[in-house]
């Protein structure tokens, strides 16, 4: 009796949502977003104020002029995750992003974990961007606002509350929340305006950098460094020289710089939350994701090249690189253009952070994992009004009162976890049989394929045939289960490998026999399991976009994401633990009992078919 209850409880945790549309599931949200709207949303969300600051920090201390290569490596790594999102966007055109993809593939508990961490990432991201916007505007008027508030309304709780309440950030978040509640099309229009202005200013900065730049700054040597040494009355300081030239800090510097630059591309995933608001999501979402990452790469690499051409990399100011660079070349008034660009970038980035948050909350509430009142849709604007207002108020209060510097790394965990879950979901779902087949039909296909095996293989053990000999040409229930098991084991092995590479790399590279042996064995097992996955038949369902080179690209994406997660501090993981305790209290106290899957019969495996039923045929044309 006890074992049966434990088994039923375990089945609840791993129950999966089928891909077929629910009855009457035509989208209640307004389908009003074009491909251009999605590109503007992705670019605006990704190209925040970091484009004006990050290049200086990485170029000065980590990569020098080779920062252009850093952004290329980071863009290629991000594109791996982007391609996985693009396939799911074509396959599952619904709200929810990585939460929904996880629900379809790995089950309810992991889906809740993914969605709950996405909410944390968006809340902290929106609040921190709002405070950055306020600080940027305050700096333009000599920090008068913050000084007055610190004198009149100080908050004396260090490391928890900010030094003073930020009324400007509070007002900004509430204003944009009201805009989002009005409708997706209105929000998209404002995003396009701010993103367009930001791209125009970035183009101006890049053009100025190429005009005033000097190629000699990519060929610097020690004598140039010595001539730039500050005098006794000069308060400025120089960064490290390294070996000079275009790659002054070597290949290691490029990798360290690329790891930092990777987070500059975070934000494109907000496009995946528009599945029920895009006019043609199965086409627009893949195009929007790929184009937004490519445009962001051009902007980041252009700014990096212009900055390192205008002045020597070791003289770049880490906090305000572009204003100092324009001062260096004698164009001091251009710093005001940079300030305007920063505000436009922060505005579009803030909209991009607030926009997906209520969509994820709405999707979770609609499935019953969060309180159902959060899934309420406004009859006139067709927006998730309750989820928008609640998430906006929470983000506004965070920006108003709290010190967020210690919490920013939590956004990285949520983002990397969602990237990993989407890559895993693509890897698994591509090899599953079509859900339209019943279990009996799938078994018939499997028996037919087994009977059609050529006679020379009859002497080979059945397990070896299934794993390595590619017996079937159509995915079956058995091959689907093999993929689930192999992919899960592969993720565990990759986690162990990344943990060693991130935390014990010095022992490994010093030739420690124990760590070397463990890594070699891990690589052998990973190679064998990858080969087994590669030999399994894929589902042949046609969709608008598929990730190429399966299973290799999703595995590389998982490796990159897990490696970056393993580099985060123990304090960040402890804070995540606190957040997850709150989330699990909600899930086990409410969600597990109210989930829409509670009364549904779970299908044996997830489908790899696409959801077209909830999109009018005229919009798919």
Coordinates of N, CA and C in Angstrom, one line a residue, residues 31 38 75 94 109 125 172 438 519 538 585 600 614:
X31 N -3.1 37.8 -31.4 CA -2.0 37.5 -32.3 C -1.7 38.8 -33.1
X38 N 9.3 40.8 -33.2 CA 10.0 39.8 -32.4 C 11.5 40.1 -32.5
X75 N 29.0 34.5 -29.3 CA 27.8 34.5 -30.2 C 27.6 33.1 -30.8
X94 N 3.4 28.1 -28.3 CA 2.6 28.5 -27.2 C 3.4 29.3 -26.2
X109 N 7.7 18.3 -12.5 CA 8.6 18.9 -11.4 C 9.7 19.7 -12.0
X125 N 16.3 40.7 -13.1 CA 16.7 41.4 -14.3 C 16.0 42.7 -14.5
X172 N 9.3 54.0 -13.0 CA 9.6 53.5 -14.4 C 9.0 52.1 -14.6
X438 N -1.1 5.5 -31.8 CA -1.4 4.9 -30.5 C -0.3 4.0 -30.1
X519 N 38.8 12.0 -16.1 CA 38.3 12.8 -17.3 C 38.4 12.0 -18.5
X538 N 15.4 9.1 -36.0 CA 14.7 10.3 -35.7 C 13.3 10.3 -36.2
X585 N 7.5 24.9 -1.8 CA 6.3 25.1 -0.9 C 5.1 25.4 -1.7
X600 N -5.7 14.1 -16.3 CA -5.5 13.6 -17.6 C -4.7 12.3 -17.6
X614 N -4.0 25.4 -32.8 CA -4.5 26.6 -32.1 C -4.1 27.8 -32.9

